[in-house]
Short mmCIF file of C-alpha atoms and ligand atoms in Angstrom, two decimals:
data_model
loop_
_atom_site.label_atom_id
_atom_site.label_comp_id
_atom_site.label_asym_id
_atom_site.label_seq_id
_atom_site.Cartn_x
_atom_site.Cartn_y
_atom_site.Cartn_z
CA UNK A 415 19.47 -46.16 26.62
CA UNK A 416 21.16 -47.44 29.99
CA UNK A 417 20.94 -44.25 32.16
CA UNK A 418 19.36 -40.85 32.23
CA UNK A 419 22.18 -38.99 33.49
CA UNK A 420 21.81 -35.69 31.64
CA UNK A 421 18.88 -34.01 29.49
CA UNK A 422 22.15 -32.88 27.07
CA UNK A 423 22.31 -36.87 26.17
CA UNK A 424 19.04 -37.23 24.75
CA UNK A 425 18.50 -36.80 20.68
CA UNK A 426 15.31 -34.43 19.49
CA UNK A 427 13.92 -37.66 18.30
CA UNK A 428 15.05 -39.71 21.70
CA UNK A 429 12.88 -36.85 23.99
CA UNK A 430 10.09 -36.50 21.94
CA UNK A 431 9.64 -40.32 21.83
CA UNK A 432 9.86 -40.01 25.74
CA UNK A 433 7.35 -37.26 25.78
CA UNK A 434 4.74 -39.50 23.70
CA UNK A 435 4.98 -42.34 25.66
CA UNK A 436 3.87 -40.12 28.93
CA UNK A 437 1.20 -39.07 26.99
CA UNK A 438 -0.12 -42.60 27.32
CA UNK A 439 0.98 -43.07 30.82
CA UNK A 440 -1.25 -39.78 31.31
CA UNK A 441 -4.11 -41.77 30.05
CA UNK A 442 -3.57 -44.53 32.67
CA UNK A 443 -3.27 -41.86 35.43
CA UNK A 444 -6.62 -41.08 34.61
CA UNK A 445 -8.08 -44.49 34.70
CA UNK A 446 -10.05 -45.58 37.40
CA UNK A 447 -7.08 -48.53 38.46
CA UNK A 448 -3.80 -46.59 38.04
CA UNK A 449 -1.57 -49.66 37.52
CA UNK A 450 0.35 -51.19 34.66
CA UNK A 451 2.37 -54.35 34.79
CA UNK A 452 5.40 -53.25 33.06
CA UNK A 453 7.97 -53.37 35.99
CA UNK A 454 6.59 -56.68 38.08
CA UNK A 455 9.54 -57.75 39.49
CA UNK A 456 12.10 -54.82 38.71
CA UNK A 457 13.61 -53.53 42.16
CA UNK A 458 13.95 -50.21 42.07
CA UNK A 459 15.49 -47.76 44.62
CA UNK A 460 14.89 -44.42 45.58
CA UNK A 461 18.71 -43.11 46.83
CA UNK A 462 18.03 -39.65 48.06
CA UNK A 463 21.19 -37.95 49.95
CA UNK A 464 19.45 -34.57 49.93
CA UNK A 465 16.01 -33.30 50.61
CA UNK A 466 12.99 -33.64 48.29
CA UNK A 467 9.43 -33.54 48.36
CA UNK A 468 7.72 -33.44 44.60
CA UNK A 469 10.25 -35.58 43.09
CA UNK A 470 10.58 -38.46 45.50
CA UNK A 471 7.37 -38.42 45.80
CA UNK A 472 6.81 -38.79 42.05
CA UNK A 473 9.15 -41.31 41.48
CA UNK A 474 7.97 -43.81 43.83
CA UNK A 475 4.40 -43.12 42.15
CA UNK A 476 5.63 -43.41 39.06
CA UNK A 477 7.58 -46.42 40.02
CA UNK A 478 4.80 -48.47 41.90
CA UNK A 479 2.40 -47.33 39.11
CA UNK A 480 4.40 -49.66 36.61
CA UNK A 481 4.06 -52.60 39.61
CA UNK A 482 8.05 -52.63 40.82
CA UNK A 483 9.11 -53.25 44.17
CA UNK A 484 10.34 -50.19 45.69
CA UNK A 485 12.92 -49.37 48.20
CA UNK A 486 13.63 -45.64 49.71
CA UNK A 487 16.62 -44.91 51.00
CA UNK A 488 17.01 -41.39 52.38
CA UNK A 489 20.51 -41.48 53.60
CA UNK A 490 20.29 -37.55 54.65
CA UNK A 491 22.73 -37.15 57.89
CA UNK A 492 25.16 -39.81 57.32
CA UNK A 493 28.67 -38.83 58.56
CA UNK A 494 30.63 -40.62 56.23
CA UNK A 495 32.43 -38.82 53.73
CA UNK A 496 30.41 -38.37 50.98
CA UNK A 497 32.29 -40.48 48.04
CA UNK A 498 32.76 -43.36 50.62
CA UNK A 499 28.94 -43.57 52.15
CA UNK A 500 28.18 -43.26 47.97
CA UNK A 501 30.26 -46.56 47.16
CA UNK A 502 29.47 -48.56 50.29
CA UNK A 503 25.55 -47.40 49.73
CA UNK A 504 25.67 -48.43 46.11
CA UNK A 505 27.61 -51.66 46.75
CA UNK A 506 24.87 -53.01 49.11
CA UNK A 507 22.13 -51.87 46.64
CA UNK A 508 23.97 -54.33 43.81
CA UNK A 509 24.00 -57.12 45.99
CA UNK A 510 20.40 -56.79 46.85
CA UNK A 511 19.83 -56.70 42.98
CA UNK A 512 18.64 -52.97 42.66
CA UNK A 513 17.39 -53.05 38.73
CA UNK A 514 17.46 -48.96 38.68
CA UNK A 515 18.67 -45.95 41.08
CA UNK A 516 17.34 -43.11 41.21
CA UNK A 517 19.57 -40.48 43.07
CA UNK A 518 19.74 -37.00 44.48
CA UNK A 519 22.65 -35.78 45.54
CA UNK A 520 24.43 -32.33 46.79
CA UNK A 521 27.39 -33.28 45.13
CA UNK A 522 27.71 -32.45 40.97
CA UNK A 523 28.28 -35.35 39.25
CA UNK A 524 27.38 -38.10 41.95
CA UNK A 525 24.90 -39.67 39.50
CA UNK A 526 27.71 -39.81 36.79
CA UNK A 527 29.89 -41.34 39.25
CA UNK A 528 27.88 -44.23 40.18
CA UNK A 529 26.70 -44.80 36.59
CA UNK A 530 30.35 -45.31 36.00
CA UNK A 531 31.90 -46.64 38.92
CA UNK A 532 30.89 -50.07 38.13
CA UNK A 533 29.84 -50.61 41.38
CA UNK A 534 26.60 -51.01 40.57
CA UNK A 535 24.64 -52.97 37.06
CA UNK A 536 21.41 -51.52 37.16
CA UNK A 537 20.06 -48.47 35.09
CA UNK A 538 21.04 -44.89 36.96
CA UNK A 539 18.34 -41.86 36.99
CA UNK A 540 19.78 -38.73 37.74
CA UNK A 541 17.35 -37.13 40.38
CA UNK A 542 18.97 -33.70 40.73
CA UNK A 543 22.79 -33.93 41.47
CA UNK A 544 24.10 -30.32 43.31
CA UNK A 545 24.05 -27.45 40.99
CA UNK A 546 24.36 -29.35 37.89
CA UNK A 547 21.52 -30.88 36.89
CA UNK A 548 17.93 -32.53 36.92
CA UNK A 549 16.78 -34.46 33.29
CA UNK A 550 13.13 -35.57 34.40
CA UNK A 551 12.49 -32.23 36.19
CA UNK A 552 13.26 -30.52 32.74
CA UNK A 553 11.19 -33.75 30.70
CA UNK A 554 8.27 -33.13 32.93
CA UNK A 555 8.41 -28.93 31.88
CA UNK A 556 8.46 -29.78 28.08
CA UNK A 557 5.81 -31.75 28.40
CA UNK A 558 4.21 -29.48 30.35
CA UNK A 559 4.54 -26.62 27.77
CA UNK A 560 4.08 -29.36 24.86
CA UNK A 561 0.47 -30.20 26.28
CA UNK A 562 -0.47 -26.37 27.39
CA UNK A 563 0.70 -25.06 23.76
CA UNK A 564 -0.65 -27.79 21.48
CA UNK A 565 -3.46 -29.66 23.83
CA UNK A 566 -4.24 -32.80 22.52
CA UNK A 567 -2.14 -32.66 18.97
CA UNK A 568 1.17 -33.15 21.15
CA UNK A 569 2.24 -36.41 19.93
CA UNK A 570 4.79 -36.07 18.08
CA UNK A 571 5.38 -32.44 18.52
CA UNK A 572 8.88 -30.57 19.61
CA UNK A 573 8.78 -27.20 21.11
CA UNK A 574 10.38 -25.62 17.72
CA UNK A 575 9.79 -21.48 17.83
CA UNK A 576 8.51 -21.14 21.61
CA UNK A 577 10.11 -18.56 23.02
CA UNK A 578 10.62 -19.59 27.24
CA UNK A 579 11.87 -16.80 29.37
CA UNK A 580 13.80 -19.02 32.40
CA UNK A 581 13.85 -16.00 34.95
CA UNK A 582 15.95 -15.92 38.79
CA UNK A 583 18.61 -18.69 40.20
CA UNK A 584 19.74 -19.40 37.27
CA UNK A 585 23.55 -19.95 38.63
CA UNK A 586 22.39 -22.35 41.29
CA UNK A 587 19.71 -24.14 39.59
CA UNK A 588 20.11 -27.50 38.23
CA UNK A 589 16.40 -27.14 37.20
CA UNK A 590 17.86 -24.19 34.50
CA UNK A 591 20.99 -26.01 33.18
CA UNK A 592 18.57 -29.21 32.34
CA UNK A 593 15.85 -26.81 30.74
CA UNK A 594 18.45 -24.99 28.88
CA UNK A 595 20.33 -28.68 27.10
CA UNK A 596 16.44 -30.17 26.46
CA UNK A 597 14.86 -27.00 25.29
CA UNK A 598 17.91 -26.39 23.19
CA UNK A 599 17.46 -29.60 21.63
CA UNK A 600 13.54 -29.61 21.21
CA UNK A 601 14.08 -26.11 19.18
CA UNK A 602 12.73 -23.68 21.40
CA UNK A 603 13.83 -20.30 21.91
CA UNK A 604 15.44 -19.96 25.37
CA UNK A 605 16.23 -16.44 27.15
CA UNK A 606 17.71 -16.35 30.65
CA UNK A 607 16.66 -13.27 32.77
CA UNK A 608 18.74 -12.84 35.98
CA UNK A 609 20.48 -10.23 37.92
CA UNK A 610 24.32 -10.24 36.79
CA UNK A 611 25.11 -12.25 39.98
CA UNK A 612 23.10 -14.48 39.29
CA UNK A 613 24.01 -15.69 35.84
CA UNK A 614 26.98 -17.85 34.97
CA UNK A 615 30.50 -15.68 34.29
CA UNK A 616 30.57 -16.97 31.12
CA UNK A 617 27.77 -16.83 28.96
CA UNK A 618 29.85 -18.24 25.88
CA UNK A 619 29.36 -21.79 26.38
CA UNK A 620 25.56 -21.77 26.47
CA UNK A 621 22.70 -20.75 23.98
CA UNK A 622 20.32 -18.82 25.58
CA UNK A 623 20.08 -15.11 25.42
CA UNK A 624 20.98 -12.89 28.47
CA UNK A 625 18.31 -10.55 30.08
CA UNK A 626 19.35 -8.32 33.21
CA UNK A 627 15.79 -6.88 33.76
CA UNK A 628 12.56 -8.99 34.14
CA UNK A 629 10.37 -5.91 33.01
CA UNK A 630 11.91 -4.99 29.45
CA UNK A 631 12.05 -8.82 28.75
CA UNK A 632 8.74 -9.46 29.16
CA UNK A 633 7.48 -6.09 27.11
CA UNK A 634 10.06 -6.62 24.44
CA UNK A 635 10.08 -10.20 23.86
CA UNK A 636 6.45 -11.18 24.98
CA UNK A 637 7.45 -15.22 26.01
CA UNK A 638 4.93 -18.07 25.63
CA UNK A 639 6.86 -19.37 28.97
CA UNK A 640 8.10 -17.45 31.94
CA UNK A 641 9.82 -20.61 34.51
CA UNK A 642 10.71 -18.75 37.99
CA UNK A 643 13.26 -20.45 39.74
CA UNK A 644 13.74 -20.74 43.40
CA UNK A 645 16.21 -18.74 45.29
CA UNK A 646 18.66 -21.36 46.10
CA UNK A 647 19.67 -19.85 49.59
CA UNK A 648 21.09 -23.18 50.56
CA UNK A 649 23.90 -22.89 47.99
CA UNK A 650 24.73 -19.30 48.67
CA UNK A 651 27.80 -18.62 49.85
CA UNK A 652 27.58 -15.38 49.85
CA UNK A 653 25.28 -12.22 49.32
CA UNK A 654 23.90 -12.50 45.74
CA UNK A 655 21.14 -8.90 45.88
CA UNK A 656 20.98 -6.49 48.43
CA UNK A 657 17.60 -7.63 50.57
CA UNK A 658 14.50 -9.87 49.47
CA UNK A 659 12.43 -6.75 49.46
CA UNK A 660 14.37 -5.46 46.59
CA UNK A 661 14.69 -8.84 45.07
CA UNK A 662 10.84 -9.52 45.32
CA UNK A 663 10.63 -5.74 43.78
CA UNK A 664 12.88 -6.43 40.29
CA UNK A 665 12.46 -9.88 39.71
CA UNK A 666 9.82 -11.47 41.62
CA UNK A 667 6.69 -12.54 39.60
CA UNK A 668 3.44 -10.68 41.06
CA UNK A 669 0.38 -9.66 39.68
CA UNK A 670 1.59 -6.64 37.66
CA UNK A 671 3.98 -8.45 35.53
CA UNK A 672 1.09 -11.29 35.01
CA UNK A 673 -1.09 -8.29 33.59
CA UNK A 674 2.09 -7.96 30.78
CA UNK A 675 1.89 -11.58 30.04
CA UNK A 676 0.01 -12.31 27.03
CA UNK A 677 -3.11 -14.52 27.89
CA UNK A 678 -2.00 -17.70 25.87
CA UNK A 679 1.30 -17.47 27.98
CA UNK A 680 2.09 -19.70 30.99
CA UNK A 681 3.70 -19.28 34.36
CA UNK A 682 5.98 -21.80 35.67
CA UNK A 683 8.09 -22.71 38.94
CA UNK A 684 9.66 -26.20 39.68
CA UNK A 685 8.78 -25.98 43.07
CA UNK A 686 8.96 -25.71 46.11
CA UNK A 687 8.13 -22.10 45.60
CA UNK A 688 9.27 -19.32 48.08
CA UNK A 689 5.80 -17.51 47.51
CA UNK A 690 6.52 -13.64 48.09
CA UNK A 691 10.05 -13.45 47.09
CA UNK A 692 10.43 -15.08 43.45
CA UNK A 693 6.50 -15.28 42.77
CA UNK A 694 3.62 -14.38 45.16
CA UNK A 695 0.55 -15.70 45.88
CA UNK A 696 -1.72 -13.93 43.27
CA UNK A 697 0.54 -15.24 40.36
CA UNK A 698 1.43 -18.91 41.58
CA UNK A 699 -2.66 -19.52 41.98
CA UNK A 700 -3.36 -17.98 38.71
CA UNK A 701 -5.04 -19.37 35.95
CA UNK A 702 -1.93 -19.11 33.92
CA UNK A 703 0.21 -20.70 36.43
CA UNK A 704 0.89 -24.39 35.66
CA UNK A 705 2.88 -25.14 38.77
CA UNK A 706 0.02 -28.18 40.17
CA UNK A 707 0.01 -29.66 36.55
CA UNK A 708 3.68 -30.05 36.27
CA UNK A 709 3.65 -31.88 39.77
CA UNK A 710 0.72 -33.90 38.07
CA UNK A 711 2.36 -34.39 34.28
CA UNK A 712 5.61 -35.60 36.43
CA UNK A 713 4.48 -38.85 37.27
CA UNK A 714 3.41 -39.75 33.92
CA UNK A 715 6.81 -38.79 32.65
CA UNK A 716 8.78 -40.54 35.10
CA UNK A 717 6.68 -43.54 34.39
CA UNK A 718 7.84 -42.78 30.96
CA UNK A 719 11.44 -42.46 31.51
CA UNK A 720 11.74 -45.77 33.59
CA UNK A 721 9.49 -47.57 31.10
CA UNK A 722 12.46 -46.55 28.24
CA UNK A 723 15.34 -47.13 30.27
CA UNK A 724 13.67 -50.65 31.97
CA UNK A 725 11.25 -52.56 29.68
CA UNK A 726 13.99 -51.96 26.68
CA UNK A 727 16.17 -53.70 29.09
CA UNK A 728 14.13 -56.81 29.08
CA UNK A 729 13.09 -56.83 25.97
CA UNK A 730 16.10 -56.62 24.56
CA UNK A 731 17.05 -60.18 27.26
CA UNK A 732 14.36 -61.92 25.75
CA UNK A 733 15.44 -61.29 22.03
N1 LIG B 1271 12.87 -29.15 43.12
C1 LIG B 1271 13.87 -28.65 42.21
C2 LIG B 1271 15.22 -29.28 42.45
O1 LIG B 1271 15.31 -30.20 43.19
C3 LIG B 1271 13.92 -27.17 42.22
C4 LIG B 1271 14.34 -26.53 43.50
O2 LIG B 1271 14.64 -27.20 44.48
O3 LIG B 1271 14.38 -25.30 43.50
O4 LIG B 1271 16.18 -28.86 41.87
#
């Protein structure tokens, strides 16, 4: 594997090796020297066009953790028109021998245009490109569940039977499309709970069951996962519920609909969270809430994900 470009290209057997091999990076995360060799003199550059906290963050952890040299480029601002500034960008990046990219773009399908532009050699990560989609963010929530649902028997282990409940955004969220593909593949049992505006027009082209109020779901279908997605106001174009009150009121996670979940279940949210209006304060600090664990379990998959992509790479040179 080249390029992680989409969590749709990965095999059952290609994510659950993934998922394994963070399992050991976890271990090293937990050593006393957090450091592994694997990427000594791999460049490796952070290309982030839009904003990000967590996930840069996380990379360049990950990413120093397996000793490469790491560049950041936030290139946030730039006037050029967006396909140009991508091509000129990338073009200076080959020449200065960038081994990977990782990007994060506004624009869907910037990562698949640089992957096959040809302007650049090096292995592409797909950081989160517009509205269409974020691989490690949805690697880093299966492994999440895997570890929170089976504990220390993960290896090995798909998500086969667990029923996740992917509840708000779901139309602007990049973080749902990339759940939806990996989940789909790992066997689980996906339901998306939105209001009607907030779901794709077409529900044909996607398996996942449809769910237009939060409350029935979660009495009728009693999920082991319940992932609240932000409120994507920065790609709204236009007025998708009434006020924020009302949207807090029918779909926001509080501490009633935590008292429905049952106790085995977990609470999830991507980050970064709007607390009172998709989940408030009581729920996203519960006990049940494993929003500071997938910030945690996200280094040791990204480790994971350029360790597959990079050390195959050379190993495959020195054959
Ligand atoms: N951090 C995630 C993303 O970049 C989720 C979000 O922003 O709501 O897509």
């Amino acid at each position: 594997m080249k390029n992680l470009l989409s969590a749709g290209q990965l095999s059952g057997a290609q994510a659950v090796e993934i998922l394994d091999i963070a399992e050991g990076m976890a271990d090293v995360n937990d050593r006393e020297i957090k450091k592994l060799p694997t990427l000594r003199g791999k460049t490796v550059v952070n290309l982030f066009f839009e904003d990000s906290t967590r996930t840069r963050i996380s990379f360049e952890l990950a990413e120093k953790r397996l000793s490469a040299d790491v560049i950041n480029f936030t290139a946030k601002g730039s006037s050029v028109s967006k396909g140009e500034s991508l091509k000129d960008t990338a073009q200076t990046l080959e020449a200065m021998g960038a081994d990977a990219v990782v990007i994060r773009h506004s624009a869907s399908g910037a990562a698949n245009v640089l992957a096959n532009s040809g302007w650049i050699n090096g292995s592409i990560i797909n950081a989160g490109d517009g509205t269409h989609e974020h691989p490690t963010q949805a690697l880093l929530d299966a492994y999440t569940m895997r570890k929170r649902i089976h504990g220390s028997a993960s290896m090995g282990k798909t998500l086969e039977g667990v029923k996740v409940a992917i509840v708000g955004d779901i139309l602007h969220s990049r973080v749902a499309r990339s759940n939806l593909l990996l989940l789909n593949t790992l066997g689980a049992d996906v339901h998306f709970v939105a209001p009607p505006t907030l779901l794709p027009s077409d529900s044909s082209n996607f398996d996942a069951k449809l769910h237009y109020s939060l409350d029935e779901m979660l009495l009728k279908e009693q999920p082991d996962v319940v992932m609240m997605l932000r409120i994507q106001t920065e790609r709204m174009n236009a007025s998708f519920f009434p006020t924020e009150r009302e949207y807090a009121r029918y779909w926001g996670f509080n501490a009633q609909r935590l008292g429905q979940l049952k106790k085995s279940a977990i609470l999830m949210h991507p980050g970064p969270m709007n607390r009172g209006l998709e989940i408030d304060a009581v729920s996203a600090d519960s006990a049940q809430s494993t929003v500071l664990e997938q910030v945690a379990n996200g280094v040791s998959v990204r480790m994971a994900v350029l360790y597959t992509l990079l050390s195959g790479e050379r190993n495959a040179n020195a054959s």
